[in-house]
mmCIF file of C-alpha atoms and ligand atoms in Angstrom:
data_model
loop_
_atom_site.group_PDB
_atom_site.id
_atom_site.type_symbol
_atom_site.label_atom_id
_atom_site.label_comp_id
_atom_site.label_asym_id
_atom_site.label_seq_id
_atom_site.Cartn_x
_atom_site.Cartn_y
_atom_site.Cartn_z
ATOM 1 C CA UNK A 800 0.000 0.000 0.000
ATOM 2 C CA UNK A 801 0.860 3.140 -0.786
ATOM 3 C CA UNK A 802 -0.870 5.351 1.678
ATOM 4 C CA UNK A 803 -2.601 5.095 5.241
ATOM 5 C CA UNK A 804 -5.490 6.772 6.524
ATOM 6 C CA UNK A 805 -4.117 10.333 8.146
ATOM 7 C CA UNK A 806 -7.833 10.673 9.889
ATOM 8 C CA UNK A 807 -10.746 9.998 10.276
ATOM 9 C CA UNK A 808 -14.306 9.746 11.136
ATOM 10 C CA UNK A 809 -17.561 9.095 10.710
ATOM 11 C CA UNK A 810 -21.683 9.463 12.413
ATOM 12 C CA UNK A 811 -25.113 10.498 12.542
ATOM 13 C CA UNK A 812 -25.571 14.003 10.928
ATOM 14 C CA UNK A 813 -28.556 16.557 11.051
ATOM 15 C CA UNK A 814 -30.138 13.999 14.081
ATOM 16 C CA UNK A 815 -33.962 15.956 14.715
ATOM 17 C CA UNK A 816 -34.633 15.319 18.113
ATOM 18 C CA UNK A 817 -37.763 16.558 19.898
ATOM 19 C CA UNK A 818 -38.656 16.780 23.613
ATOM 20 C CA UNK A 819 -41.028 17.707 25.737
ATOM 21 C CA UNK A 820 -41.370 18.248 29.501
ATOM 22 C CA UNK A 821 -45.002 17.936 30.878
ATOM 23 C CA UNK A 822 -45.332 19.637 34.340
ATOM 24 C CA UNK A 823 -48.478 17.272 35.756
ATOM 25 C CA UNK A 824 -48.807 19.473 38.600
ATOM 26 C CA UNK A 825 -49.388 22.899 36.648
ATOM 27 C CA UNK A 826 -49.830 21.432 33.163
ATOM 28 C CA UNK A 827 -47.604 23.213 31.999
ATOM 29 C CA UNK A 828 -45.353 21.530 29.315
ATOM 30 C CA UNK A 829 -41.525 23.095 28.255
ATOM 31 C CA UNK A 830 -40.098 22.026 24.551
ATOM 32 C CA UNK A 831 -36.678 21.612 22.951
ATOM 33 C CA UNK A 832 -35.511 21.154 19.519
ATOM 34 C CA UNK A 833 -32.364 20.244 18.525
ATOM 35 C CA UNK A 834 -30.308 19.312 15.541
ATOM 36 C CA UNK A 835 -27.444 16.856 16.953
ATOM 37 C CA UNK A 836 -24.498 15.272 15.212
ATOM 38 C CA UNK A 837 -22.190 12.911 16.044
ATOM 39 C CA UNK A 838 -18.935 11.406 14.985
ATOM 40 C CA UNK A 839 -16.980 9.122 16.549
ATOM 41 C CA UNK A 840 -12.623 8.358 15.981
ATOM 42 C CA UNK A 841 -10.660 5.167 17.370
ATOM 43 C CA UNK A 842 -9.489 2.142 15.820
ATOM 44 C CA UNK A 843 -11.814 2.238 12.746
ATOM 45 C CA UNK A 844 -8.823 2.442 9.787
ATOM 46 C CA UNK A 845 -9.784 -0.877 8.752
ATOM 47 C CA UNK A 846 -13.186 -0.446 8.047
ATOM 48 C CA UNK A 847 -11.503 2.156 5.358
ATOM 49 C CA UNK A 848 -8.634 0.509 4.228
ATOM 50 C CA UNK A 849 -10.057 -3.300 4.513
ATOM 51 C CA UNK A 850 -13.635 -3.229 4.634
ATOM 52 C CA UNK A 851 -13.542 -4.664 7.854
ATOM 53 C CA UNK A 852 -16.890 -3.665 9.189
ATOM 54 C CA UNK A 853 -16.732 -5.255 12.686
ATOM 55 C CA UNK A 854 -15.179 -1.859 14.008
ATOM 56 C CA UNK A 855 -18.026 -0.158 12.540
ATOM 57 C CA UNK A 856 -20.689 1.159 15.212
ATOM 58 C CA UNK A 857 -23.838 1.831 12.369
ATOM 59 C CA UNK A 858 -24.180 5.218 12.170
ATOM 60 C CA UNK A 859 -28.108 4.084 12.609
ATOM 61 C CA UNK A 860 -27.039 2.891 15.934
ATOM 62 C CA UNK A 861 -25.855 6.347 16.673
ATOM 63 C CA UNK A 862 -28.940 7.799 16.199
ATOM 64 C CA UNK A 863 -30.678 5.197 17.893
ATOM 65 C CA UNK A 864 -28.612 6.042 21.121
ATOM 66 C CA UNK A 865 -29.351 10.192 20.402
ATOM 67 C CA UNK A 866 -33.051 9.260 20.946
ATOM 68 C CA UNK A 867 -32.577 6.387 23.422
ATOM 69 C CA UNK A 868 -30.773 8.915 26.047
ATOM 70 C CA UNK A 869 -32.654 11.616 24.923
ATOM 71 C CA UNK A 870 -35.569 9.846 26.996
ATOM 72 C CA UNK A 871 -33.161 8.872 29.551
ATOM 73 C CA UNK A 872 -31.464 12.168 30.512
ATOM 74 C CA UNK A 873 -32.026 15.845 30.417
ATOM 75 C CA UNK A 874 -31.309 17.278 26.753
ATOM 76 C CA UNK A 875 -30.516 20.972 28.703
ATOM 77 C CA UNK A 876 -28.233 22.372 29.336
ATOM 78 C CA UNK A 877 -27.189 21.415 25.813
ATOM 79 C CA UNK A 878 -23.232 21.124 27.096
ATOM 80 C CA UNK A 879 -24.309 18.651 29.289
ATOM 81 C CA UNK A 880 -26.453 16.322 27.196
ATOM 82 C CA UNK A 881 -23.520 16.442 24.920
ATOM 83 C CA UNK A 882 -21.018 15.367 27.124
ATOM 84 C CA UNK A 883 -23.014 12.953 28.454
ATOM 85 C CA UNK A 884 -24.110 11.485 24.541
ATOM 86 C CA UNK A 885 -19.886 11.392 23.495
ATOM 87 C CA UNK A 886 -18.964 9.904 26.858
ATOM 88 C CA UNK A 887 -21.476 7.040 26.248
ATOM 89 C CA UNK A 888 -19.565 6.163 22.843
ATOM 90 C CA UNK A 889 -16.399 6.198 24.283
ATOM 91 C CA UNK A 890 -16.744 4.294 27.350
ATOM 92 C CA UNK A 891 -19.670 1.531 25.355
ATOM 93 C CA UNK A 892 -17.337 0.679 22.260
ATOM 94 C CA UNK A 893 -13.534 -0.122 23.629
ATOM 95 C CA UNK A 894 -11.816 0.804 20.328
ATOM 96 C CA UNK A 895 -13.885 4.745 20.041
ATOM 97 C CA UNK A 896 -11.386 7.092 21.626
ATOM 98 C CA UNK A 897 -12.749 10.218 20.791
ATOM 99 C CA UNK A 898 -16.534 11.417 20.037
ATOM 100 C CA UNK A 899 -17.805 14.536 18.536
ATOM 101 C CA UNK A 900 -21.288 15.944 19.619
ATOM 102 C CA UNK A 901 -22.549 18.827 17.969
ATOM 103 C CA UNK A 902 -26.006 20.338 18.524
ATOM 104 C CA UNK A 903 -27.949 23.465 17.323
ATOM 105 C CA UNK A 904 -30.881 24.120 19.817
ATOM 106 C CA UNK A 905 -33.355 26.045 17.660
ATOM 107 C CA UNK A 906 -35.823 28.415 19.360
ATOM 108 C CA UNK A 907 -39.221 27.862 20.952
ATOM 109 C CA UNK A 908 -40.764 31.006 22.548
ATOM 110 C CA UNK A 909 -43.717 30.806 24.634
ATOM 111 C CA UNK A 910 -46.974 32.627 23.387
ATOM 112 C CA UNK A 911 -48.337 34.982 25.271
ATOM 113 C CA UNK A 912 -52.316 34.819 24.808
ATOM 114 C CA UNK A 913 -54.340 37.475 26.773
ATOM 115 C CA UNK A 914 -51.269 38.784 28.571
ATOM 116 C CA UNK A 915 -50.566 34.852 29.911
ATOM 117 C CA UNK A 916 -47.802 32.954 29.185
ATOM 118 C CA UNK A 917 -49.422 29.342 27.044
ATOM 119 C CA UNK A 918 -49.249 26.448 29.012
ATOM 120 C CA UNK A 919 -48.216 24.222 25.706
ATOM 121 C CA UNK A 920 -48.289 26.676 22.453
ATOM 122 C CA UNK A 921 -44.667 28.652 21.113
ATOM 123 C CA UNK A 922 -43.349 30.396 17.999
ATOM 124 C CA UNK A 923 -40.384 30.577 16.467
ATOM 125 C CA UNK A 924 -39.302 34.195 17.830
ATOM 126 C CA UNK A 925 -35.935 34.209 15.520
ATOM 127 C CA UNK A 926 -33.844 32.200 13.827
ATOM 128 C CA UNK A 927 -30.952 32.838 15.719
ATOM 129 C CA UNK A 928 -29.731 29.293 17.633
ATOM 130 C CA UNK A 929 -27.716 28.020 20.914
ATOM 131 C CA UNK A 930 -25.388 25.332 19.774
ATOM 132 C CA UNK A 931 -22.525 23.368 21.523
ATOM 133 C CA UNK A 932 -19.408 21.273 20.144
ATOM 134 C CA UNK A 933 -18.283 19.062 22.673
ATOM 135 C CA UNK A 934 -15.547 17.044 22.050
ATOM 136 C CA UNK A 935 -14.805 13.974 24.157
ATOM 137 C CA UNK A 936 -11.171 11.919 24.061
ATOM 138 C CA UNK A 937 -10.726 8.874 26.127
ATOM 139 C CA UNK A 938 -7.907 9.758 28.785
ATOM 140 C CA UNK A 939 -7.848 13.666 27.884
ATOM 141 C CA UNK A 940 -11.248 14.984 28.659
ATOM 142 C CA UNK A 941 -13.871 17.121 28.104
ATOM 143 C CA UNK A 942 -13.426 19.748 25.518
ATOM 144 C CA UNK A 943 -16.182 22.288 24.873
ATOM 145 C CA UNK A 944 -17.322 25.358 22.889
ATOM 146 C CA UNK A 945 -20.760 27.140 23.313
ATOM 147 C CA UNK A 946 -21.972 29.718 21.175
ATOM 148 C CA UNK A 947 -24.864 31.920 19.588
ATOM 149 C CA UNK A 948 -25.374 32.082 15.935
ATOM 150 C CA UNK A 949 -27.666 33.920 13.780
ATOM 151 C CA UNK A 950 -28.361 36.720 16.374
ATOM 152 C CA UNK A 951 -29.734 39.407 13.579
ATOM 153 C CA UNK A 952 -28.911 43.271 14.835
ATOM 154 C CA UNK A 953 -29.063 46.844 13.504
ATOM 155 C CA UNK A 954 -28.585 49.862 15.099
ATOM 156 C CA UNK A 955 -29.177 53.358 13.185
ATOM 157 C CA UNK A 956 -26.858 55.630 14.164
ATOM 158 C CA UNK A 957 -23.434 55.099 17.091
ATOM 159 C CA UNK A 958 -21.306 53.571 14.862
ATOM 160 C CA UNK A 959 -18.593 55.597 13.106
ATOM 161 C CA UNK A 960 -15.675 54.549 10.619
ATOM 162 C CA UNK A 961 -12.751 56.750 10.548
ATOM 163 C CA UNK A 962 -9.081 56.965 10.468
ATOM 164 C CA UNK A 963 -8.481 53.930 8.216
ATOM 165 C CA UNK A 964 -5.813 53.815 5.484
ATOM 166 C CA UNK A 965 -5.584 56.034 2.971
ATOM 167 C CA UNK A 966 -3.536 55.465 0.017
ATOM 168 C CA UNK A 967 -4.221 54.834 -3.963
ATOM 169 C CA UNK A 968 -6.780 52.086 -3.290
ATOM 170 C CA UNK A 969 -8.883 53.673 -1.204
ATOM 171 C CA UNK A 970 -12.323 55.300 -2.298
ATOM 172 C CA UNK A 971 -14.257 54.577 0.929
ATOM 173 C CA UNK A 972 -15.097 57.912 2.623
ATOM 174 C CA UNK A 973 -14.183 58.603 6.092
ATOM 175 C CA UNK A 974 -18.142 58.712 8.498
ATOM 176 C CA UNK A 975 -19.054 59.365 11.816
ATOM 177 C CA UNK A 976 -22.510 58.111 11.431
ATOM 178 C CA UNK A 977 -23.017 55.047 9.409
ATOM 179 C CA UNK A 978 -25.345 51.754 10.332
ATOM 180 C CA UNK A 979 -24.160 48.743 11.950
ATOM 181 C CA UNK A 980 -25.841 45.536 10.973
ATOM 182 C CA UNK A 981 -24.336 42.395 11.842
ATOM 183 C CA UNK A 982 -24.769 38.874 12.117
ATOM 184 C CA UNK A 983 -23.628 37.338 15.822
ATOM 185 C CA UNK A 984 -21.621 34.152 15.610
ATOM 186 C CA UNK A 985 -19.605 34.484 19.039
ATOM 187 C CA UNK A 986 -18.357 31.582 20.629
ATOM 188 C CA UNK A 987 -16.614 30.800 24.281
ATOM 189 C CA UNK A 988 -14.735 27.993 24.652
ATOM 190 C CA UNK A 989 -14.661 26.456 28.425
ATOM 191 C CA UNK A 990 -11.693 25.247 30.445
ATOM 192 C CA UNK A 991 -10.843 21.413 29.709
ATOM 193 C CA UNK A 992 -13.309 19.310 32.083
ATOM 194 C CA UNK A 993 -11.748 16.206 33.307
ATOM 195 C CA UNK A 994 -14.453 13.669 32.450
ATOM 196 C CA UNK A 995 -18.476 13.954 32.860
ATOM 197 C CA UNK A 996 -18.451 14.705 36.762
ATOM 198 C CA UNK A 997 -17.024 17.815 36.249
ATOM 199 C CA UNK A 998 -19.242 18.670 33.757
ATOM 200 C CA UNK A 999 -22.077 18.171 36.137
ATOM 201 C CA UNK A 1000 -20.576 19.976 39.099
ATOM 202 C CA UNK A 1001 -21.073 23.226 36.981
ATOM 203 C CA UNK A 1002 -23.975 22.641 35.145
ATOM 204 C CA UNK A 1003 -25.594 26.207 36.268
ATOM 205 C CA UNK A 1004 -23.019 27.800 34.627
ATOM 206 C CA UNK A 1005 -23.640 27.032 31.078
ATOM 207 C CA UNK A 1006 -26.913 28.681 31.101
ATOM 208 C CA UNK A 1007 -25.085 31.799 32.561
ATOM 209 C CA UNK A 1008 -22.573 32.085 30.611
ATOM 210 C CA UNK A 1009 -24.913 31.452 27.506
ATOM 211 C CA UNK A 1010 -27.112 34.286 29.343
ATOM 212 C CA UNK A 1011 -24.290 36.823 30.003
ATOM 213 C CA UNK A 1012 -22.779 36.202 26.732
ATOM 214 C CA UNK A 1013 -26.074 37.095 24.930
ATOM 215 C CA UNK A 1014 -26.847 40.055 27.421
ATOM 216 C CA UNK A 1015 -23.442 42.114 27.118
ATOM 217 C CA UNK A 1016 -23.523 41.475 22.907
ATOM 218 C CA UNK A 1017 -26.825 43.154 22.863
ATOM 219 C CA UNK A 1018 -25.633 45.740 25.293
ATOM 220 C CA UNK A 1019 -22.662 46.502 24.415
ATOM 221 C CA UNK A 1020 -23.919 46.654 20.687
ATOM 222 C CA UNK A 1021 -26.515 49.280 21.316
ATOM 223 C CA UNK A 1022 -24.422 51.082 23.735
ATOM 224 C CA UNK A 1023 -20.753 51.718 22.520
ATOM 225 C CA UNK A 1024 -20.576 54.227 19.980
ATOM 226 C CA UNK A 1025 -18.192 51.856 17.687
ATOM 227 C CA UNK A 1026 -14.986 52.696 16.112
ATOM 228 C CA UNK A 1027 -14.990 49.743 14.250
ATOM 229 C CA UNK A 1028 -16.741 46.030 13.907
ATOM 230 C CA UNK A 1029 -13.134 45.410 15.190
ATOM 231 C CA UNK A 1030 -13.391 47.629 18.514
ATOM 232 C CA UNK A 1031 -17.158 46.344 19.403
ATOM 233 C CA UNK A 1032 -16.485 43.364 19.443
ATOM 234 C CA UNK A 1033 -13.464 43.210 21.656
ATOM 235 C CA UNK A 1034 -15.354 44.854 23.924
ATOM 236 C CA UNK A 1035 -18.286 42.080 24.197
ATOM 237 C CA UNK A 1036 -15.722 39.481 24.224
ATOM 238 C CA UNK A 1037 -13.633 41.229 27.189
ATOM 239 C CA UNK A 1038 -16.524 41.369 29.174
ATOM 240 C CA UNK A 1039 -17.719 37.616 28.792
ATOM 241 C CA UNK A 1040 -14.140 36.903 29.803
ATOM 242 C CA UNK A 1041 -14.907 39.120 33.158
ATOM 243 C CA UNK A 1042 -18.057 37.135 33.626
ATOM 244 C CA UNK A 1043 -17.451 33.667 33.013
ATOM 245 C CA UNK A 1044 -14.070 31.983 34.970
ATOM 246 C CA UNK A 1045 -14.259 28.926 33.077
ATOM 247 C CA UNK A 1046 -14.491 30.378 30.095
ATOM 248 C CA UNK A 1047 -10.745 30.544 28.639
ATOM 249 C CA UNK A 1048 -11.457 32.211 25.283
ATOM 250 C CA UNK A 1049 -13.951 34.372 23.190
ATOM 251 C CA UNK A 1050 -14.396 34.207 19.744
ATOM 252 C CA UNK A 1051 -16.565 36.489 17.324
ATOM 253 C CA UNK A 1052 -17.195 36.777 14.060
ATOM 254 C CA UNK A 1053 -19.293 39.274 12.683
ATOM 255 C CA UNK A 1054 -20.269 40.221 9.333
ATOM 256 C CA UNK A 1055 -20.679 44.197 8.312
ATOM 257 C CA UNK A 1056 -23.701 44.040 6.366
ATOM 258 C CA UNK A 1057 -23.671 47.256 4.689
ATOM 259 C CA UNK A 1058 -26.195 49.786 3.992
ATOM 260 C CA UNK A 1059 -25.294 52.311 1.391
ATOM 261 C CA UNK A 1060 -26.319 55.931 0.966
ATOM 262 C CA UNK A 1061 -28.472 56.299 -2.410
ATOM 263 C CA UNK A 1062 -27.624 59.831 -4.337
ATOM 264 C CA UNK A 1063 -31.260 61.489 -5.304
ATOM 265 C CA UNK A 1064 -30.169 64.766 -6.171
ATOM 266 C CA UNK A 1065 -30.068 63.595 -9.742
ATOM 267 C CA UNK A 1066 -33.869 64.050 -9.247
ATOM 268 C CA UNK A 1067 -35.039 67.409 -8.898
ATOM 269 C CA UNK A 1068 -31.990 67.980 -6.344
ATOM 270 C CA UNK A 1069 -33.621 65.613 -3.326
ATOM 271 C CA UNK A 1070 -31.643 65.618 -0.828
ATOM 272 C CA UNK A 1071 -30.247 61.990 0.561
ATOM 273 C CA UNK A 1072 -26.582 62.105 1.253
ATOM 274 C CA UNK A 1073 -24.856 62.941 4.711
ATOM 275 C CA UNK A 1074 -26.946 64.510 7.164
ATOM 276 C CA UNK A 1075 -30.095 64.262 5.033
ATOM 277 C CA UNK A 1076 -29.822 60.413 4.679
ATOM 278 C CA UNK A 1077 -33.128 58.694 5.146
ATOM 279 C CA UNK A 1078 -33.448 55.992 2.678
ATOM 280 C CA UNK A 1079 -30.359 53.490 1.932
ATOM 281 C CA UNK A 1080 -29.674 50.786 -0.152
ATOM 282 C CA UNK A 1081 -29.144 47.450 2.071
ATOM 283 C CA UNK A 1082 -26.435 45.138 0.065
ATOM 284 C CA UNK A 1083 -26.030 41.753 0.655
ATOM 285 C CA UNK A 1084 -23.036 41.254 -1.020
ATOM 286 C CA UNK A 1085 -19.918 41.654 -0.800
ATOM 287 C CA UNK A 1086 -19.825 42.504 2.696
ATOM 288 C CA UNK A 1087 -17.011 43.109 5.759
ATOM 289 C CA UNK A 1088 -16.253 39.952 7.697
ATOM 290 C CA UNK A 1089 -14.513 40.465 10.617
ATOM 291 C CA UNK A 1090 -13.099 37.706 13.112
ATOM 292 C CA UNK A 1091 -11.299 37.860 16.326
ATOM 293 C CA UNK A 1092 -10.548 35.367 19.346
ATOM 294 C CA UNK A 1093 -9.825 37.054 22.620
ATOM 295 C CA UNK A 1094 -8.074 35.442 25.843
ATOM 296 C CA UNK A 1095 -7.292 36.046 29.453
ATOM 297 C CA UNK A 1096 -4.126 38.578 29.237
ATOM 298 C CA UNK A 1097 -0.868 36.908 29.815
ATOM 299 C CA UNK A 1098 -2.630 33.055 28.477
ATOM 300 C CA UNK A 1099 -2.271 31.958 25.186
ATOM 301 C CA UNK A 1100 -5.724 30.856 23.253
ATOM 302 C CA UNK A 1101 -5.517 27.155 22.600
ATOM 303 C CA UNK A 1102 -7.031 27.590 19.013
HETATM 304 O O1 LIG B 1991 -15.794 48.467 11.197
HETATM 305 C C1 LIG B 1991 -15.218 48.374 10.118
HETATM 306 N N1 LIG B 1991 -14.043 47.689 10.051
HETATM 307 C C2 LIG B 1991 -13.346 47.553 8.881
HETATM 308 O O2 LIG B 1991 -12.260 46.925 8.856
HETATM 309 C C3 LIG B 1991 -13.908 48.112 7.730
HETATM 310 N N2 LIG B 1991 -13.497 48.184 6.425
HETATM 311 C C4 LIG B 1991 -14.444 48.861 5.741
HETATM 312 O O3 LIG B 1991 -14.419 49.085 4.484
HETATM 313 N N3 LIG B 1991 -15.436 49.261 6.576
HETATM 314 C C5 LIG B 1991 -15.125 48.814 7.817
HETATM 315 N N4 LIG B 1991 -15.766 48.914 9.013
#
């Protein structure tokens, strides 16, 4: 043979999984929805390079055992049920070392109907998502990284753009009001956990940091008067450093979807640039993509 397998691995993608909480006392029932995947690395080269299939666990079997401890455990916070789904492959199937449990929890909001929360009735309020990679290696631990994704914002006016480089390529004039519309993707990545106990010792916490994390991007977005996409987003991910200890790093990245100023003076002289701007011209492409990853000063991020 000329080559070997470098890596590899293999699951269950885009797993739909369903589940509802019924509160018999108050009748009151709670829902989650959740895309999972899973893929699972050990001893499984042969399965490539020899069709030897014994070392394959079916990837139907994978998503047998999604829904199997779905019933069996609780599916929030999602960090845990992930960490408790890869720790199940690796300690069932001797020659898995290392499983890798994604999930995207997509959003359920509870109707309110005369002013009262519904007992059993929700709408999809956006389609931003809480999702979780959690990463599980046999004799290493618990590796995971929660984040918000498709968090739609806008905000009309605090956000300036000056200062930049000028030089022969440049056309893009200097503002000190422009709009800021972004897409959040920002990430934290927790402290290694030694194994599924110490996952559950600090269960609380994910749903704070998840919390905090979503609180100061909101606030911090509508508050600052940016300098940059660059400069705002430090900011958010400085403070979710401040607020979460386990967290080790922050990562953003945030489109600049822009908005651009439409000339009418052509007609009649109408007045729509600068000061007088009132209607724009939303573009979806290209657009600004900015990225950063920000860790406790003096500690490298482990990327
Ligand atoms: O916040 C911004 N950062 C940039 O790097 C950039 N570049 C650009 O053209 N507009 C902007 N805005």
């Amino acid at each position: 043979m000329a080559s070997q397998v470098a890596a590899a691995r293999y699951g269950k993608d885009n797993v739909r999984v369903y589940k509802v909480h019924r509160d018999e006392s108050t009748g009151i029932q709670t829902v989650v929805e959740m895309t999972v995947r899973v893929l699972l690395e050990g001893d499984i080269e042969t399965s490539y390079t020899k069709a030897d299939n014994s070392v394959v666990v079916a990837t139907d079997s994978m998503k047998n055992t999604i829904y199997i401890l779905a019933k069996q455990v609780p599916v929030t916070p999602p960090e845990l049920f992930g960490s408790i789904v890869g720790t199940h492959f690796i300690e069932k199937y001797k020659h898995i070392h290392a499983a890798h449990v994604d999930i995207i929890t997509h959003r359920w909001a509870r109707l309110t109907i005369d002013g009262k929360p519904h007992p059993h009735s929700f709408f999809r309020d956006s389609q931003e998502t809480r999702n979780v990679q959690v990463d599980v290696t046999e004799g290493v631990g618990i590796d995971i990284k929660s984040s918000i994704s498709g968090l739609t914002v806008l905000k009309s006016t605090n956000s300036q753009f000056w200062g930049f480089v000028r030089d022969e390529y440049t056309t893009l004039k200097e503002t000190w009001d422009r709009i800021f519309s972004t897409d959040v993707e920002a990430s934290w990545k927790w402290k290694r956990f030694n194994g599924l106990d110490a996952v559950k010792a600090v269960i609380p916490k994910f749903d704070e940091a998840w919390t905090a994390a979503r609180d100061i991007t909101l606030k911090t977005f509508a508050e600052d008067n940016s300098a940059s996409v660059q400069n705002t987003m430090y900011k958010m991910a400085d403070q979710i450093l401040a607020a979460a200890p386990l967290v080790e790093s922050v990562e953003y990245s945030l489109p600049n979807k822009h908005y651009f100023e439409v000339d009418l003076s052509w007609h009649k002289g109408l007045k729509n640039t600068g000061k007088d701007a009132e209607v724009y011209a939303p573009q979806t492409n290209p657009n600004g993509l900015i990225k950063c990853t920000v860790c406790r000063a003096g500690q490298k991020a482990k990327l």
